mmCIF file of C-alpha atoms in Angstrom:
data_model
loop_
_atom_site.group_PDB
_atom_site.id
_atom_site.type_symbol
_atom_site.label_atom_id
_atom_site.label_comp_id
_atom_site.label_asym_id
_atom_site.label_seq_id
_atom_site.Cartn_x
_atom_site.Cartn_y
_atom_site.Cartn_z
ATOM 1 C CA MET A 15 -13.515 10.562 -2.480
ATOM 2 C CA THR A 16 -11.437 9.705 -5.189
ATOM 3 C CA PRO A 17 -13.055 11.065 -8.683
ATOM 4 C CA SER A 18 -14.569 7.818 -10.450
ATOM 5 C CA GLY A 19 -12.089 8.503 -13.515
ATOM 6 C CA LEU A 20 -8.725 7.828 -11.280
ATOM 7 C CA ARG A 21 -10.702 5.149 -9.421
ATOM 8 C CA ALA A 22 -10.880 3.383 -13.123
ATOM 9 C CA GLN A 23 -7.602 4.042 -13.788
ATOM 10 C CA VAL A 24 -6.179 2.377 -10.573
ATOM 11 C CA ARG A 25 -8.025 -0.930 -11.328
ATOM 12 C CA ARG A 26 -7.341 -0.648 -14.996
ATOM 13 C CA LEU A 27 -3.714 -0.715 -14.038
ATOM 14 C CA GLN A 28 -4.248 -3.467 -11.191
ATOM 15 C CA ARG A 29 -5.933 -5.704 -13.915
ATOM 16 C CA GLU A 30 -2.874 -5.407 -16.177
ATOM 17 C CA VAL A 31 -0.948 -7.090 -13.411
ATOM 18 C CA TRP A 32 -3.840 -9.458 -11.657
ATOM 19 C CA PRO A 33 -6.385 -10.028 -14.297
ATOM 20 C CA GLU A 34 -9.743 -11.259 -13.411
ATOM 21 C CA PRO A 35 -10.391 -14.793 -13.451
ATOM 22 C CA GLY A 36 -11.181 -15.791 -17.316
ATOM 23 C CA GLY A 37 -10.560 -12.330 -18.289
ATOM 24 C CA GLU A 38 -13.606 -11.081 -17.513
ATOM 25 C CA GLU A 39 -14.818 -7.913 -15.507
ATOM 26 C CA PRO A 40 -15.973 -7.926 -12.050
ATOM 27 C CA PRO A 41 -19.520 -7.362 -11.039
ATOM 28 C CA GLY A 42 -19.893 -3.188 -10.393
ATOM 29 C CA GLY A 43 -16.658 -2.787 -12.960
ATOM 30 C CA ASP A 44 -14.583 0.065 -11.737
ATOM 31 C CA VAL A 45 -15.666 0.912 -8.472
ATOM 32 C CA ALA A 46 -16.590 -3.294 -7.324
ATOM 33 C CA PRO A 47 -14.524 -3.762 -4.096
ATOM 34 C CA VAL A 48 -11.022 -4.884 -4.193
ATOM 35 C CA HIS A 49 -10.616 -5.080 -0.826
ATOM 36 C CA ASP A 50 -12.466 -6.274 2.321
ATOM 37 C CA PRO A 51 -14.073 -3.055 3.812
ATOM 38 C CA ALA A 52 -13.242 -4.383 7.058
ATOM 39 C CA LEU A 53 -9.639 -3.648 6.441
ATOM 40 C CA ALA A 54 -10.336 0.101 5.985
ATOM 41 C CA PRO A 55 -8.509 -0.075 2.985
ATOM 42 C CA ARG A 56 -6.930 3.250 1.208
ATOM 43 C CA SER A 57 -5.255 3.741 -2.074
ATOM 44 C CA MET A 58 -1.949 6.410 -2.040
ATOM 45 C CA LEU A 59 -1.526 7.695 -5.719
ATOM 46 C CA LEU A 60 0.803 9.665 -7.943
ATOM 47 C CA VAL A 61 -0.821 11.442 -10.439
ATOM 48 C CA GLU A 62 0.235 13.543 -13.398
ATOM 49 C CA PRO A 63 -2.277 16.198 -13.295
ATOM 50 C CA GLU A 64 -4.052 17.506 -16.632
ATOM 51 C CA ARG A 65 -4.154 21.034 -15.542
ATOM 52 C CA ALA A 66 -1.981 23.246 -13.590
ATOM 53 C CA LEU A 67 -1.682 23.300 -9.846
ATOM 54 C CA GLU A 68 -3.905 25.630 -7.606
ATOM 55 C CA PRO A 69 -2.355 28.395 -5.707
ATOM 56 C CA ALA A 70 -2.774 26.903 -2.565
ATOM 57 C CA ASP A 71 -1.176 23.382 -3.791
ATOM 58 C CA SER A 72 2.566 23.769 -2.163
ATOM 59 C CA VAL A 73 5.587 23.285 -4.600
ATOM 60 C CA GLU A 74 8.354 21.957 -3.773
ATOM 61 C CA PRO A 75 11.714 20.206 -5.366
ATOM 62 C CA ALA A 76 10.875 17.147 -7.330
ATOM 63 C CA ASP A 77 12.840 14.249 -4.911
ATOM 64 C CA SER A 78 10.599 15.718 -2.128
ATOM 65 C CA VAL A 79 7.817 13.717 -2.523
ATOM 66 C CA GLY A 80 5.775 15.187 0.078
ATOM 67 C CA SER A 81 4.883 14.829 3.655
ATOM 68 C CA ALA A 82 2.362 12.449 5.263
ATOM 69 C CA GLY A 83 -1.092 13.903 5.163
ATOM 70 C CA SER A 84 -0.187 16.869 2.846
ATOM 71 C CA VAL A 85 -0.961 18.172 -0.403
ATOM 72 C CA GLY A 86 2.097 16.758 -2.025
ATOM 73 C CA SER A 87 4.852 18.149 -4.006
ATOM 74 C CA ALA A 88 5.009 18.596 -7.573
ATOM 75 C CA GLY A 89 8.187 19.478 -9.913
ATOM 76 C CA SER A 90 9.680 17.628 -12.664
ATOM 77 C CA VAL A 91 10.358 14.036 -12.345
ATOM 78 C CA GLY A 92 12.159 11.657 -14.387
ATOM 79 C CA SER A 93 11.537 12.358 -17.657
ATOM 80 C CA GLY A 94 10.055 16.341 -16.937
ATOM 81 C CA ALA A 95 6.540 15.421 -16.284
ATOM 82 C CA SER A 96 4.905 17.302 -13.543
ATOM 83 C CA VAL A 97 3.873 14.589 -10.767
ATOM 84 C CA THR A 98 1.720 15.503 -7.972
ATOM 85 C CA PHE A 99 1.785 12.950 -5.381
ATOM 86 C CA ARG A 100 -1.597 12.944 -2.887
ATOM 87 C CA GLY A 101 -1.718 11.031 -0.159
ATOM 88 C CA SER A 102 -3.751 8.354 1.090
ATOM 89 C CA VAL A 103 -6.815 9.620 -1.035
ATOM 90 C CA ASP A 104 -9.461 6.939 -0.514
ATOM 91 C CA VAL A 105 -10.794 4.791 -3.428
ATOM 92 C CA SER A 106 -14.018 3.512 -1.778
ATOM 93 C CA GLU A 107 -17.438 4.887 -2.725
ATOM 94 C CA GLY A 108 -18.314 5.788 1.405
ATOM 95 C CA ALA A 109 -15.507 7.724 2.255
ATOM 96 C CA GLY A 110 -15.257 11.476 2.220
ATOM 97 C CA ALA A 111 -12.019 13.584 1.967
ATOM 98 C CA ASP A 112 -12.169 13.929 6.184
ATOM 99 C CA GLY A 113 -13.812 10.751 6.679
ATOM 100 C CA ALA A 114 -12.363 7.370 7.821
ATOM 101 C CA GLY A 115 -9.295 6.524 4.954
ATOM 102 C CA GLY A 116 -9.283 9.908 3.507
ATOM 103 C CA VAL A 117 -7.173 13.310 4.391
ATOM 104 C CA ALA A 118 -8.631 15.960 5.544
ATOM 105 C CA GLY A 119 -7.815 19.772 3.942
ATOM 106 C CA SER A 120 -6.029 17.712 0.492
ATOM 107 C CA ALA A 121 -7.793 18.714 -2.289
ATOM 108 C CA VAL A 122 -8.030 15.462 -4.800
ATOM 109 C CA PRO A 123 -7.451 16.280 -8.513
ATOM 110 C CA VAL A 124 -10.448 15.291 -10.604
ATOM 111 C CA GLY A 125 -8.548 14.355 -13.275
ATOM 112 C CA GLY A 126 -4.986 13.147 -14.667
ATOM 113 C CA ARG A 127 -2.986 10.112 -15.315
ATOM 114 C CA VAL A 128 -2.282 7.845 -12.349
ATOM 115 C CA VAL A 129 0.947 6.608 -12.832
ATOM 116 C CA ALA A 130 1.754 4.540 -9.518
ATOM 117 C CA ALA A 131 -0.650 3.403 -7.095
ATOM 118 C CA LEU A 132 -0.635 1.376 -3.788
ATOM 119 C CA ASP A 133 -3.572 0.225 -1.167
ATOM 120 C CA VAL A 134 -2.509 0.097 2.621
ATOM 121 C CA LEU A 135 -4.794 -1.991 4.801
ATOM 122 C CA THR A 136 -5.161 -2.448 8.351
ATOM 123 C CA THR A 137 -5.991 -4.966 10.896
ATOM 124 C CA THR A 138 -5.301 -5.432 14.715
ATOM 125 C CA PHE A 139 -3.815 -8.560 15.899
ATOM 126 C CA THR A 140 -2.300 -10.491 18.778
ATOM 127 C CA HIS A 141 1.627 -11.329 19.115
ATOM 128 C CA ASP A 142 3.849 -13.052 21.948
ATOM 129 C CA GLY A 143 1.005 -11.715 24.339
ATOM 130 C CA ARG A 144 0.307 -8.211 22.961
ATOM 131 C CA ARG A 145 -2.604 -6.433 21.035
ATOM 132 C CA PHE A 146 -1.017 -4.410 17.973
ATOM 133 C CA LEU A 147 -2.826 -2.064 14.995
ATOM 134 C CA ALA A 148 -0.694 -2.852 11.722
ATOM 135 C CA GLY A 149 -1.121 -1.917 8.438
ATOM 136 C CA GLY A 150 -0.052 -3.386 5.156
ATOM 137 C CA LEU A 151 0.760 -2.317 1.398
ATOM 138 C CA SER A 152 -1.226 -3.938 -1.060
ATOM 139 C CA THR A 153 -1.439 -4.155 -5.099
ATOM 140 C CA VAL A 154 1.391 -1.862 -5.463
ATOM 141 C CA VAL A 155 1.913 -1.074 -9.305
ATOM 142 C CA THR A 156 3.551 1.320 -11.556
ATOM 143 C CA ALA A 157 1.671 2.012 -15.485
ATOM 144 C CA ARG A 158 4.410 -0.431 -17.766
ATOM 145 C CA ALA A 159 5.189 3.000 -19.721
ATOM 146 C CA GLU A 160 6.482 4.479 -16.340
ATOM 147 C CA ARG A 161 8.587 1.386 -15.138
ATOM 148 C CA GLY A 162 11.715 2.269 -14.193
ATOM 149 C CA ARG A 163 11.944 5.970 -13.104
ATOM 150 C CA GLY A 164 11.785 5.678 -9.472
ATOM 151 C CA TYR A 165 7.809 6.346 -9.030
ATOM 152 C CA GLY A 166 6.987 3.110 -7.538
ATOM 153 C CA GLY A 167 10.089 3.580 -4.875
ATOM 154 C CA ARG A 168 8.941 6.698 -3.871
ATOM 155 C CA LEU A 169 5.685 6.182 -3.349
ATOM 156 C CA VAL A 170 6.273 3.303 -1.162
ATOM 157 C CA ALA A 171 8.684 5.087 0.942
ATOM 158 C CA ALA A 172 6.024 7.944 1.069
ATOM 159 C CA ALA A 173 3.346 5.282 2.216
ATOM 160 C CA ARG A 174 6.259 4.297 4.891
ATOM 161 C CA ARG A 175 6.404 7.761 6.265
ATOM 162 C CA GLU A 176 2.633 8.201 6.587
ATOM 163 C CA MET A 177 2.160 4.752 8.244
ATOM 164 C CA ALA A 178 4.838 5.937 10.717
ATOM 165 C CA ALA A 179 3.466 9.193 11.377
ATOM 166 C CA SER A 180 -0.015 7.337 11.835
ATOM 167 C CA ALA A 181 -1.488 5.560 14.982
ATOM 168 C CA LEU A 182 -0.288 2.035 13.291
ATOM 169 C CA ASP A 183 2.015 0.095 15.659
ATOM 170 C CA LEU A 184 3.762 -1.026 12.587
ATOM 171 C CA GLY A 185 3.851 -1.981 8.582
ATOM 172 C CA LEU A 186 3.960 -5.627 8.105
ATOM 173 C CA PHE A 187 3.349 -7.482 4.720
ATOM 174 C CA THR A 188 5.320 -9.988 2.258
ATOM 175 C CA CYS A 189 6.558 -9.410 -1.186
ATOM 176 C CA ASP A 190 8.242 -11.446 -3.776
ATOM 177 C CA ARG A 191 11.726 -12.628 -2.953
ATOM 178 C CA PRO A 192 13.196 -10.302 -5.966
ATOM 179 C CA LEU A 193 11.678 -7.708 -4.534
ATOM 180 C CA GLN A 194 12.936 -7.232 -1.292
ATOM 181 C CA GLY A 195 15.761 -4.680 -2.225
ATOM 182 C CA PHE A 196 13.518 -2.636 -3.936
ATOM 183 C CA TYR A 197 11.215 -2.343 -0.561
ATOM 184 C CA GLU A 198 14.243 -1.908 1.542
ATOM 185 C CA ARG A 199 15.319 0.930 -0.520
ATOM 186 C CA ALA A 200 12.073 2.495 0.121
ATOM 187 C CA GLY A 201 12.756 2.099 4.306
ATOM 188 C CA TRP A 202 11.606 -1.224 5.170
ATOM 189 C CA GLU A 203 13.444 -3.930 6.409
ATOM 190 C CA PRO A 204 13.484 -7.774 6.482
ATOM 191 C CA LEU A 205 12.429 -10.229 9.049
ATOM 192 C CA PRO A 206 14.489 -13.089 8.174
ATOM 193 C CA GLY A 207 12.500 -16.384 8.672
ATOM 194 C CA THR A 208 9.448 -14.428 9.192
ATOM 195 C CA VAL A 209 6.021 -16.056 8.002
ATOM 196 C CA LEU A 210 2.619 -14.414 7.994
ATOM 197 C CA LEU A 211 -0.461 -16.354 8.436
ATOM 198 C CA GLY A 212 -2.991 -14.975 6.270
ATOM 199 C CA GLY A 213 -6.507 -16.262 5.716
ATOM 200 C CA THR A 214 -8.437 -17.047 8.870
ATOM 201 C CA PRO A 215 -8.232 -19.172 11.368
ATOM 202 C CA LEU A 216 -10.069 -21.833 9.821
ATOM 203 C CA ALA A 217 -8.703 -21.933 6.796
ATOM 204 C CA PRO A 218 -5.317 -20.299 7.076
ATOM 205 C CA PHE A 219 -3.119 -18.974 4.118
ATOM 206 C CA PRO A 220 0.937 -19.132 5.497
ATOM 207 C CA SER A 221 3.713 -17.321 3.435
ATOM 208 C CA ASP A 222 5.550 -20.220 3.328
ATOM 209 C CA GLN A 223 3.186 -22.344 1.730
ATOM 210 C CA PRO A 224 4.690 -25.032 -1.026
ATOM 211 C CA GLY A 225 5.203 -22.620 -4.284
ATOM 212 C CA PHE A 226 5.528 -19.389 -2.637
ATOM 213 C CA ASP A 227 9.063 -17.233 -2.029
ATOM 214 C CA LYS A 228 8.238 -14.678 0.472
ATOM 215 C CA VAL A 229 9.703 -12.654 2.516
ATOM 216 C CA THR A 230 8.348 -10.233 5.435
ATOM 217 C CA MET A 231 8.873 -7.002 5.579
ATOM 218 C CA ALA A 232 8.302 -4.619 8.293
ATOM 219 C CA GLY A 233 8.752 -0.980 9.810
ATOM 220 C CA PHE A 234 8.286 -0.499 14.094
ATOM 221 C CA PHE A 235 6.242 2.520 14.405
ATOM 222 C CA SER A 236 5.220 2.877 18.153
ATOM 223 C CA ALA A 237 7.320 2.157 21.170
ATOM 224 C CA ALA A 238 5.225 -0.951 21.837
ATOM 225 C CA ALA A 239 6.416 -2.604 18.740
ATOM 226 C CA ARG A 240 9.911 -1.461 19.053
ATOM 227 C CA ARG A 241 10.126 -2.925 22.456
ATOM 228 C CA SER A 242 8.718 -5.773 20.703
ATOM 229 C CA ARG A 243 10.802 -5.877 17.397
ATOM 230 C CA SER A 244 13.156 -9.011 18.671
ATOM 231 C CA SER A 245 10.122 -11.217 19.009
ATOM 232 C CA PHE A 246 8.727 -10.931 15.433
ATOM 233 C CA ALA A 247 12.285 -12.257 13.798
ATOM 234 C CA HIS A 248 11.950 -16.054 13.162
ATOM 235 C CA ALA A 249 8.494 -16.222 13.842
ATOM 236 C CA ARG A 250 5.155 -17.025 12.779
ATOM 237 C CA VAL A 251 2.521 -14.081 13.014
ATOM 238 C CA ALA A 252 -0.739 -14.993 12.886
ATOM 239 C CA LEU A 253 -2.129 -12.287 11.007
ATOM 240 C CA TYR A 254 -5.162 -13.662 9.467
ATOM 241 C CA PRO A 255 -6.865 -10.496 7.206
ATOM 242 C CA GLY A 256 -9.790 -12.560 6.154
ATOM 243 C CA SER A 257 -10.935 -14.349 3.126
ATOM 244 C CA ILE A 258 -10.354 -11.630 0.224
ATOM 245 C CA ASP A 259 -7.440 -10.122 1.415
ATOM 246 C CA ARG A 260 -5.755 -13.604 2.389
ATOM 247 C CA LEU A 261 -2.287 -12.685 2.287
ATOM 248 C CA TRP A 262 -0.928 -8.746 2.005
#
C-alpha cells in the first residue's frame, strides 16, 4: 500500500489542477477516494526518493524508465535529480503490495517527493458484439515546478507498457485536443471520430457533448482487440464507467 505521505502528495497535485468545488477539502481529507472502487483504481508515480536505493533495487540509464511490474530504474533525469519510477502502486487504503492493484515484490518508497502521477482505471464493456476489458488513464498530473522536463510523458509511456503487458484487451480514454500530440509521443494512437459514452446508460455523458473538445486515444493490446480495431474508428463506444468517473 502506498505510504500516506506519498498518497497525500498525489492528492495535493490533483487538487492543484482540479480544485474541490468551493475550495473545500473532501470528507476524509487526503484519504478520501477519488475514483469509484469498482473501477479498480491504481496509481503510477514518479518519486524523487529522500533516501538512497536499497542494494536490491535496479539501477539503469536515466532514459530507461523501467519495465512494467519491476521496481523500476533510477538515474540523473532532467535537471539532474535522481528519480525512481515505481510502477503500478496502489493508492487505495485496502490493497496490499501483492493484492489487486499492487505489484508483488515491488518495494514502495516510504518517503520522497512525487513529481508526476496518474491513475489507471479498468472496466468491461461490450462493443460490436464483443466483450472487452479496458483500462483508461485518469488524473494525469505533473508537479508545476517539474513541468517541461518530460516526466509526464515518460510516466504515460510506462503506463502504456504496463497495460499492454497485463490482461487488458485495450486502453481507451479521452484527452483535450491540445494534448493529443503529448499522448501520441507516449505511444497512444488517436481514434478519429470516435466518441466515448461515459456516465451510465440512464445518464450518459458523451465525449462530444456541447462545450467539449475531446479526442479519443487508444492502445490495442490483445489479439481480439487488434482484430476489432477498425470497429472502434468513427464509432460511439458505450464505456459507461459510472457516475463518479463519468468520462476518462
